[in-house]
Amino acid sequence: MAKRIFNFSAGPCTLPLCALEKAQAEFVDYGNSGMSLIEMSHRGKIYDAVHNQALDAVRALLAVPESHEILFLGGGATLQFAMVPMNLMVEGKTAEYVNTGAWAKKAISDAKKVGGTKVIWTGESESFMRIPRKDELAFNQEASYAHICGNETIGGIEWQEIPDTGKVPLVVDASSHVMSRPIDWNRVAMMYAGAQKNLGPAGLAVIAMRKDLIERAPATLPAYLAYKTHVPDKSMYNTPPVFAIYMMKLTLDWVK
Ligand SMILES: *Cc1c(COP(=O)(O)O)cnc(C)c1O
């Protein structure tokens, strides 16, 4: 390699070279098993160890408390725009969204398709140049949940303090700033992030959510779309995105 290029794009972007090289060295023959990790069963001992190490690393690095479950799902952060309202909306209650720009808008657009969605603040008339001030936000304590985009990757504005939503569960899209700061789990009921900005390859979403919220899913949801489907087998209800989880684990080793 004449010159390694550092891609400063939000994502996909540069990963730690040591993580890439480790993956390269282990790619064809994983741990003297005679196979690549992506050729073997995800139900076997070898992958299980990698999977558990990835779960443990997320829990340790983000100090995720036992009140919150960690899930690895396919579909990136975008599938979460739909899964959040499908699982967390409660009949007769609205979900409250803060519109800070391009990513918040996508989340709002999907939520509206699922049910009662209220945008309680929008920066649209100011060309999304800022995050709302504390005194501009009032979360209805009867709302089913509230949603913010922690870091508006395209617009470049970021919440410096996670708002206190009281008893309303707060959902945060942390795709492009996850692992750059501690998360206040007293305020964050659910965090989701597409992996390719800060953690690893695309296609994987990392989720940490309060266990009581997982139970909210309506019985009519198809299996994959209900968070609770993914709890018993530690996100191995179906074949997980094995390679993405493995690369994330290598990246988290580097973060550590
Ligand atoms: C990139 C990004 C997404 C979309 O992630 P995908 O994994 O491509 O679905 C969602 N939210 C934010 C804040 C992002 O930066």
mmCIF file of C-alpha atoms and ligand atoms in Angstrom:
data_model
loop_
_atom_site.group_PDB
_atom_site.id
_atom_site.type_symbol
_atom_site.label_atom_id
_atom_site.label_comp_id
_atom_site.label_asym_id
_atom_site.label_seq_id
_atom_site.Cartn_x
_atom_site.Cartn_y
_atom_site.Cartn_z
ATOM 1 C CA MET A 1 0.000 0.000 0.000
ATOM 2 C CA ALA A 2 1.675 3.209 -1.187
ATOM 3 C CA LYS A 3 -0.429 5.541 0.895
ATOM 4 C CA ARG A 4 -3.289 4.784 3.263
ATOM 5 C CA ILE A 5 -6.126 7.225 2.765
ATOM 6 C CA PHE A 6 -7.857 8.709 5.790
ATOM 7 C CA ASN A 7 -11.517 9.129 4.896
ATOM 8 C CA PHE A 8 -12.940 11.875 7.094
ATOM 9 C CA SER A 9 -16.529 11.249 5.908
ATOM 10 C CA ALA A 10 -19.033 10.588 8.661
ATOM 11 C CA GLY A 11 -19.518 7.037 7.502
ATOM 12 C CA PRO A 12 -18.486 4.657 6.195
ATOM 13 C CA CYS A 13 -15.148 6.016 7.232
ATOM 14 C CA THR A 14 -11.682 5.170 8.434
ATOM 15 C CA LEU A 15 -11.434 2.334 10.946
ATOM 16 C CA PRO A 16 -8.409 1.684 13.161
ATOM 17 C CA LEU A 17 -5.694 0.088 11.032
ATOM 18 C CA CYS A 18 -4.927 -2.477 13.755
ATOM 19 C CA ALA A 19 -8.559 -3.678 13.629
ATOM 20 C CA LEU A 20 -8.451 -4.051 9.837
ATOM 21 C CA GLU A 21 -5.120 -5.869 9.973
ATOM 22 C CA LYS A 22 -6.325 -8.222 12.691
ATOM 23 C CA ALA A 23 -9.387 -9.057 10.576
ATOM 24 C CA GLN A 24 -7.135 -9.606 7.564
ATOM 25 C CA ALA A 25 -4.804 -11.914 9.466
ATOM 26 C CA GLU A 26 -7.705 -13.937 10.851
ATOM 27 C CA PHE A 27 -9.929 -13.861 7.799
ATOM 28 C CA VAL A 28 -9.180 -17.184 6.094
ATOM 29 C CA ASP A 29 -8.423 -19.279 9.164
ATOM 30 C CA TYR A 30 -10.047 -17.996 12.316
ATOM 31 C CA GLY A 31 -8.151 -19.072 15.449
ATOM 32 C CA ASN A 32 -6.783 -22.258 13.806
ATOM 33 C CA SER A 33 -10.324 -23.487 13.246
ATOM 34 C CA GLY A 34 -9.662 -24.187 9.559
ATOM 35 C CA MET A 35 -12.474 -21.845 8.511
ATOM 36 C CA SER A 36 -13.285 -18.204 8.188
ATOM 37 C CA LEU A 37 -15.543 -16.768 10.890
ATOM 38 C CA ILE A 38 -18.058 -15.951 8.149
ATOM 39 C CA GLU A 39 -18.167 -19.582 7.018
ATOM 40 C CA MET A 40 -19.016 -21.132 10.357
ATOM 41 C CA SER A 41 -22.241 -21.479 12.298
ATOM 42 C CA HIS A 42 -23.281 -18.482 14.323
ATOM 43 C CA ARG A 43 -24.592 -21.022 16.865
ATOM 44 C CA GLY A 44 -21.131 -22.528 17.406
ATOM 45 C CA LYS A 45 -18.780 -21.878 20.322
ATOM 46 C CA ILE A 46 -16.300 -19.817 18.313
ATOM 47 C CA TYR A 47 -18.712 -17.195 17.031
ATOM 48 C CA ASP A 48 -20.588 -17.212 20.331
ATOM 49 C CA ALA A 49 -17.425 -16.044 22.084
ATOM 50 C CA VAL A 50 -16.957 -13.172 19.604
ATOM 51 C CA HIS A 51 -20.615 -12.185 19.958
ATOM 52 C CA ASN A 52 -20.436 -12.155 23.760
ATOM 53 C CA GLN A 53 -17.211 -10.163 23.709
ATOM 54 C CA ALA A 54 -18.889 -7.567 21.477
ATOM 55 C CA LEU A 55 -21.882 -7.350 23.832
ATOM 56 C CA ASP A 56 -19.577 -7.068 26.850
ATOM 57 C CA ALA A 57 -17.470 -4.378 25.190
ATOM 58 C CA VAL A 58 -20.510 -2.221 24.393
ATOM 59 C CA ARG A 59 -21.801 -2.648 27.940
ATOM 60 C CA ALA A 60 -18.447 -1.824 29.516
ATOM 61 C CA LEU A 61 -17.440 1.095 27.302
ATOM 62 C CA LEU A 62 -20.827 2.819 27.460
ATOM 63 C CA ALA A 63 -21.407 1.812 31.109
ATOM 64 C CA VAL A 64 -24.815 0.408 30.145
ATOM 65 C CA PRO A 65 -26.671 -0.488 33.363
ATOM 66 C CA GLU A 66 -28.485 -3.799 33.910
ATOM 67 C CA SER A 67 -31.801 -1.985 33.445
ATOM 68 C CA HIS A 68 -30.984 -1.768 29.715
ATOM 69 C CA GLU A 69 -30.706 -4.618 27.209
ATOM 70 C CA ILE A 70 -28.144 -4.451 24.378
ATOM 71 C CA LEU A 71 -29.291 -5.616 20.944
ATOM 72 C CA PHE A 72 -27.489 -6.016 17.616
ATOM 73 C CA LEU A 73 -29.881 -5.788 14.679
ATOM 74 C CA GLY A 74 -29.630 -5.582 10.905
ATOM 75 C CA GLY A 75 -30.994 -2.718 8.846
ATOM 76 C CA GLY A 76 -28.744 0.032 10.152
ATOM 77 C CA ALA A 77 -30.083 3.050 12.019
ATOM 78 C CA THR A 78 -32.729 3.539 9.331
ATOM 79 C CA LEU A 79 -34.707 0.455 10.342
ATOM 80 C CA GLN A 80 -34.845 1.954 13.846
ATOM 81 C CA PHE A 81 -36.732 4.959 12.466
ATOM 82 C CA ALA A 82 -39.573 2.457 11.882
ATOM 83 C CA MET A 83 -39.028 -0.042 14.710
ATOM 84 C CA VAL A 84 -39.063 2.638 17.408
ATOM 85 C CA PRO A 85 -42.623 3.836 16.668
ATOM 86 C CA MET A 86 -43.833 0.305 15.820
ATOM 87 C CA ASN A 87 -42.723 -0.945 19.229
ATOM 88 C CA LEU A 88 -43.057 2.054 21.496
ATOM 89 C CA MET A 89 -46.145 3.932 20.373
ATOM 90 C CA VAL A 90 -49.071 3.507 22.734
ATOM 91 C CA GLU A 91 -52.670 3.713 21.525
ATOM 92 C CA GLY A 92 -54.177 7.116 22.303
ATOM 93 C CA LYS A 93 -50.849 8.765 23.141
ATOM 94 C CA THR A 94 -48.567 10.793 20.908
ATOM 95 C CA ALA A 95 -44.855 10.372 20.363
ATOM 96 C CA GLU A 96 -42.891 13.622 20.614
ATOM 97 C CA TYR A 97 -40.066 14.419 18.221
ATOM 98 C CA VAL A 98 -37.582 17.279 18.056
ATOM 99 C CA ASN A 99 -36.773 18.257 14.479
ATOM 100 C CA THR A 100 -33.119 19.274 14.298
ATOM 101 C CA GLY A 101 -32.406 18.399 10.663
ATOM 102 C CA ALA A 102 -32.003 15.707 8.024
ATOM 103 C CA TRP A 103 -31.843 12.640 10.304
ATOM 104 C CA ALA A 104 -34.534 13.777 12.720
ATOM 105 C CA LYS A 105 -36.769 14.401 9.692
ATOM 106 C CA LYS A 106 -36.359 10.834 8.479
ATOM 107 C CA ALA A 107 -37.265 9.509 11.915
ATOM 108 C CA ILE A 108 -40.319 11.810 12.046
ATOM 109 C CA SER A 109 -41.452 10.783 8.582
ATOM 110 C CA ASP A 110 -41.519 7.088 9.553
ATOM 111 C CA ALA A 111 -43.141 7.767 12.933
ATOM 112 C CA LYS A 112 -45.984 9.652 11.220
ATOM 113 C CA LYS A 113 -46.711 6.607 9.107
ATOM 114 C CA VAL A 114 -47.041 4.466 12.218
ATOM 115 C CA GLY A 115 -49.163 6.697 14.447
ATOM 116 C CA GLY A 116 -49.729 9.927 16.361
ATOM 117 C CA THR A 117 -46.550 11.966 16.096
ATOM 118 C CA LYS A 118 -46.050 15.495 17.356
ATOM 119 C CA VAL A 119 -43.076 17.676 16.478
ATOM 120 C CA ILE A 120 -42.598 19.750 19.633
ATOM 121 C CA TRP A 121 -39.788 21.930 18.271
ATOM 122 C CA THR A 122 -38.366 22.492 14.810
ATOM 123 C CA GLY A 123 -35.319 24.387 13.656
ATOM 124 C CA GLU A 124 -36.533 24.395 10.055
ATOM 125 C CA SER A 125 -37.238 28.160 9.794
ATOM 126 C CA GLU A 126 -33.687 28.825 11.032
ATOM 127 C CA SER A 127 -32.154 26.402 8.525
ATOM 128 C CA PHE A 128 -31.373 23.985 11.365
ATOM 129 C CA MET A 129 -28.533 26.102 12.691
ATOM 130 C CA ARG A 130 -28.988 25.171 16.335
ATOM 131 C CA ILE A 131 -30.246 22.743 18.963
ATOM 132 C CA PRO A 132 -33.230 24.051 20.990
ATOM 133 C CA ARG A 133 -32.608 25.795 24.287
ATOM 134 C CA LYS A 134 -33.888 24.149 27.446
ATOM 135 C CA ASP A 135 -36.654 26.742 27.837
ATOM 136 C CA GLU A 136 -37.986 25.937 24.364
ATOM 137 C CA LEU A 137 -38.689 22.311 25.196
ATOM 138 C CA ALA A 138 -41.679 21.013 27.105
ATOM 139 C CA PHE A 139 -42.222 17.278 26.943
ATOM 140 C CA ASN A 140 -45.822 16.200 27.505
ATOM 141 C CA GLN A 141 -45.599 13.802 30.434
ATOM 142 C CA GLU A 142 -48.362 11.700 28.877
ATOM 143 C CA ALA A 143 -46.444 11.076 25.644
ATOM 144 C CA SER A 144 -45.582 7.484 24.744
ATOM 145 C CA TYR A 145 -41.933 8.468 24.202
ATOM 146 C CA ALA A 146 -39.752 11.330 23.006
ATOM 147 C CA HIS A 147 -37.116 11.172 20.271
ATOM 148 C CA ILE A 148 -34.057 13.266 19.472
ATOM 149 C CA CYS A 149 -31.140 12.906 17.075
ATOM 150 C CA GLY A 150 -28.101 13.346 19.334
ATOM 151 C CA ASN A 151 -25.804 14.512 16.550
ATOM 152 C CA GLU A 152 -27.165 15.762 13.225
ATOM 153 C CA THR A 153 -24.453 14.296 11.074
ATOM 154 C CA ILE A 154 -25.278 16.254 7.916
ATOM 155 C CA GLY A 155 -26.169 19.626 9.460
ATOM 156 C CA GLY A 156 -23.398 19.431 12.047
ATOM 157 C CA ILE A 157 -25.291 20.342 15.202
ATOM 158 C CA GLU A 158 -25.063 18.262 18.359
ATOM 159 C CA TRP A 159 -26.861 18.133 21.699
ATOM 160 C CA GLN A 160 -24.270 19.022 24.349
ATOM 161 C CA GLU A 161 -26.648 18.035 27.111
ATOM 162 C CA ILE A 162 -29.251 15.305 26.847
ATOM 163 C CA PRO A 163 -32.612 16.856 27.819
ATOM 164 C CA ASP A 164 -34.460 15.711 30.915
ATOM 165 C CA THR A 165 -37.785 14.373 29.644
ATOM 166 C CA GLY A 166 -39.108 13.459 33.083
ATOM 167 C CA LYS A 167 -41.101 10.243 33.032
ATOM 168 C CA VAL A 168 -41.342 10.165 29.232
ATOM 169 C CA PRO A 169 -38.873 7.589 27.868
ATOM 170 C CA LEU A 170 -36.289 9.345 25.706
ATOM 171 C CA VAL A 171 -34.997 7.663 22.541
ATOM 172 C CA VAL A 172 -31.724 8.985 21.105
ATOM 173 C CA ASP A 173 -30.301 8.362 17.652
ATOM 174 C CA ALA A 174 -26.604 8.388 18.555
ATOM 175 C CA SER A 175 -25.318 7.045 15.224
ATOM 176 C CA SER A 176 -22.581 9.584 14.643
ATOM 177 C CA HIS A 177 -21.398 10.332 18.170
ATOM 178 C CA VAL A 178 -21.756 7.039 20.004
ATOM 179 C CA MET A 179 -18.598 6.163 22.003
ATOM 180 C CA SER A 180 -17.376 9.772 21.860
ATOM 181 C CA ARG A 181 -18.808 10.550 25.323
ATOM 182 C CA PRO A 182 -20.499 8.894 28.282
ATOM 183 C CA ILE A 183 -24.277 8.401 28.062
ATOM 184 C CA ASP A 184 -26.487 9.450 30.973
ATOM 185 C CA TRP A 185 -28.672 6.345 31.261
ATOM 186 C CA ASN A 186 -30.923 8.052 33.784
ATOM 187 C CA ARG A 187 -32.086 10.224 30.903
ATOM 188 C CA VAL A 188 -31.721 7.866 27.962
ATOM 189 C CA ALA A 189 -34.309 5.064 27.874
ATOM 190 C CA MET A 190 -33.118 3.888 24.471
ATOM 191 C CA MET A 191 -30.068 4.596 22.341
ATOM 192 C CA TYR A 192 -29.584 3.328 18.818
ATOM 193 C CA ALA A 193 -26.722 3.764 16.394
ATOM 194 C CA GLY A 194 -25.860 2.552 12.910
ATOM 195 C CA ALA A 195 -22.400 1.013 13.236
ATOM 196 C CA GLN A 196 -20.651 2.535 10.235
ATOM 197 C CA LYS A 197 -20.089 6.025 11.644
ATOM 198 C CA ASN A 198 -18.157 5.203 14.792
ATOM 199 C CA LEU A 199 -18.070 1.451 15.358
ATOM 200 C CA GLY A 200 -17.525 -0.746 12.303
ATOM 201 C CA PRO A 201 -19.084 -1.843 9.007
ATOM 202 C CA ALA A 202 -22.518 -0.742 7.782
ATOM 203 C CA GLY A 203 -25.722 -2.731 8.114
ATOM 204 C CA LEU A 204 -25.534 -3.249 11.867
ATOM 205 C CA ALA A 205 -27.441 -1.246 14.467
ATOM 206 C CA VAL A 206 -26.382 -1.227 18.100
ATOM 207 C CA ILE A 207 -29.221 -0.633 20.532
ATOM 208 C CA ALA A 208 -29.367 -0.243 24.289
ATOM 209 C CA MET A 209 -32.877 0.005 25.672
ATOM 210 C CA ARG A 210 -34.712 -0.225 28.941
ATOM 211 C CA LYS A 211 -36.114 -3.710 29.517
ATOM 212 C CA ASP A 212 -39.614 -2.443 30.325
ATOM 213 C CA LEU A 213 -39.791 -0.719 26.927
ATOM 214 C CA ILE A 214 -38.889 -3.913 25.106
ATOM 215 C CA GLU A 215 -42.095 -5.465 26.433
ATOM 216 C CA ARG A 216 -44.275 -2.774 24.879
ATOM 217 C CA ALA A 217 -44.390 -4.286 21.380
ATOM 218 C CA PRO A 218 -47.907 -4.937 20.051
ATOM 219 C CA ALA A 219 -48.644 -8.612 19.390
ATOM 220 C CA THR A 220 -49.373 -7.854 15.733
ATOM 221 C CA LEU A 221 -45.738 -7.045 14.879
ATOM 222 C CA PRO A 222 -43.924 -9.504 12.625
ATOM 223 C CA ALA A 223 -41.233 -11.307 14.604
ATOM 224 C CA TYR A 224 -38.100 -9.553 13.434
ATOM 225 C CA LEU A 225 -39.615 -6.113 13.961
ATOM 226 C CA ALA A 226 -40.362 -6.667 17.664
ATOM 227 C CA TYR A 227 -37.425 -5.935 19.970
ATOM 228 C CA LYS A 228 -38.534 -8.639 22.372
ATOM 229 C CA THR A 229 -37.961 -11.319 19.715
ATOM 230 C CA HIS A 230 -34.255 -10.584 19.921
ATOM 231 C CA VAL A 231 -33.800 -10.806 23.678
ATOM 232 C CA PRO A 232 -33.885 -14.568 24.458
ATOM 233 C CA ASP A 233 -31.124 -15.519 22.001
ATOM 234 C CA LYS A 234 -28.986 -12.411 22.613
ATOM 235 C CA SER A 235 -29.748 -10.997 19.131
ATOM 236 C CA MET A 236 -29.391 -14.376 17.437
ATOM 237 C CA TYR A 237 -33.054 -14.985 16.632
ATOM 238 C CA ASN A 238 -31.884 -15.166 13.036
ATOM 239 C CA THR A 239 -28.376 -15.119 11.605
ATOM 240 C CA PRO A 240 -26.836 -11.910 12.919
ATOM 241 C CA PRO A 241 -24.556 -9.736 10.749
ATOM 242 C CA VAL A 242 -21.605 -11.795 11.930
ATOM 243 C CA PHE A 243 -18.823 -9.999 10.101
ATOM 244 C CA ALA A 244 -20.050 -6.541 11.110
ATOM 245 C CA ILE A 245 -20.297 -7.574 14.765
ATOM 246 C CA TYR A 246 -16.819 -9.112 14.637
ATOM 247 C CA MET A 247 -15.294 -5.966 13.060
ATOM 248 C CA MET A 248 -17.051 -3.824 15.647
ATOM 249 C CA LYS A 249 -15.606 -6.010 18.390
ATOM 250 C CA LEU A 250 -12.095 -5.422 16.981
ATOM 251 C CA THR A 251 -12.765 -1.684 16.835
ATOM 252 C CA LEU A 252 -14.016 -1.687 20.423
ATOM 253 C CA ASP A 253 -10.848 -3.504 21.526
ATOM 254 C CA TRP A 254 -8.993 -0.548 20.050
ATOM 255 C CA VAL A 255 -11.331 1.950 21.734
ATOM 256 C CA LYS A 256 -10.630 0.220 25.052
HETATM 257 C C1 LIG B 1 -25.990 7.755 9.091
HETATM 258 C C2 LIG B 1 -27.066 8.049 10.035
HETATM 259 C C3 LIG B 1 -28.265 7.317 10.033
HETATM 260 C C4 LIG B 1 -28.555 6.231 9.009
HETATM 261 O O1 LIG B 1 -27.760 5.124 9.263
HETATM 262 P P1 LIG B 1 -27.881 3.812 8.323
HETATM 263 O O2 LIG B 1 -27.077 2.810 9.101
HETATM 264 O O3 LIG B 1 -27.294 4.169 7.007
HETATM 265 O O4 LIG B 1 -29.299 3.430 8.247
HETATM 266 C C5 LIG B 1 -29.228 7.635 10.957
HETATM 267 N N1 LIG B 1 -29.039 8.616 11.852
HETATM 268 C C6 LIG B 1 -27.895 9.331 11.896
HETATM 269 C C7 LIG B 1 -27.743 10.392 12.917
HETATM 270 C C8 LIG B 1 -26.871 9.071 10.991
HETATM 271 O O5 LIG B 1 -25.732 9.794 11.022
#
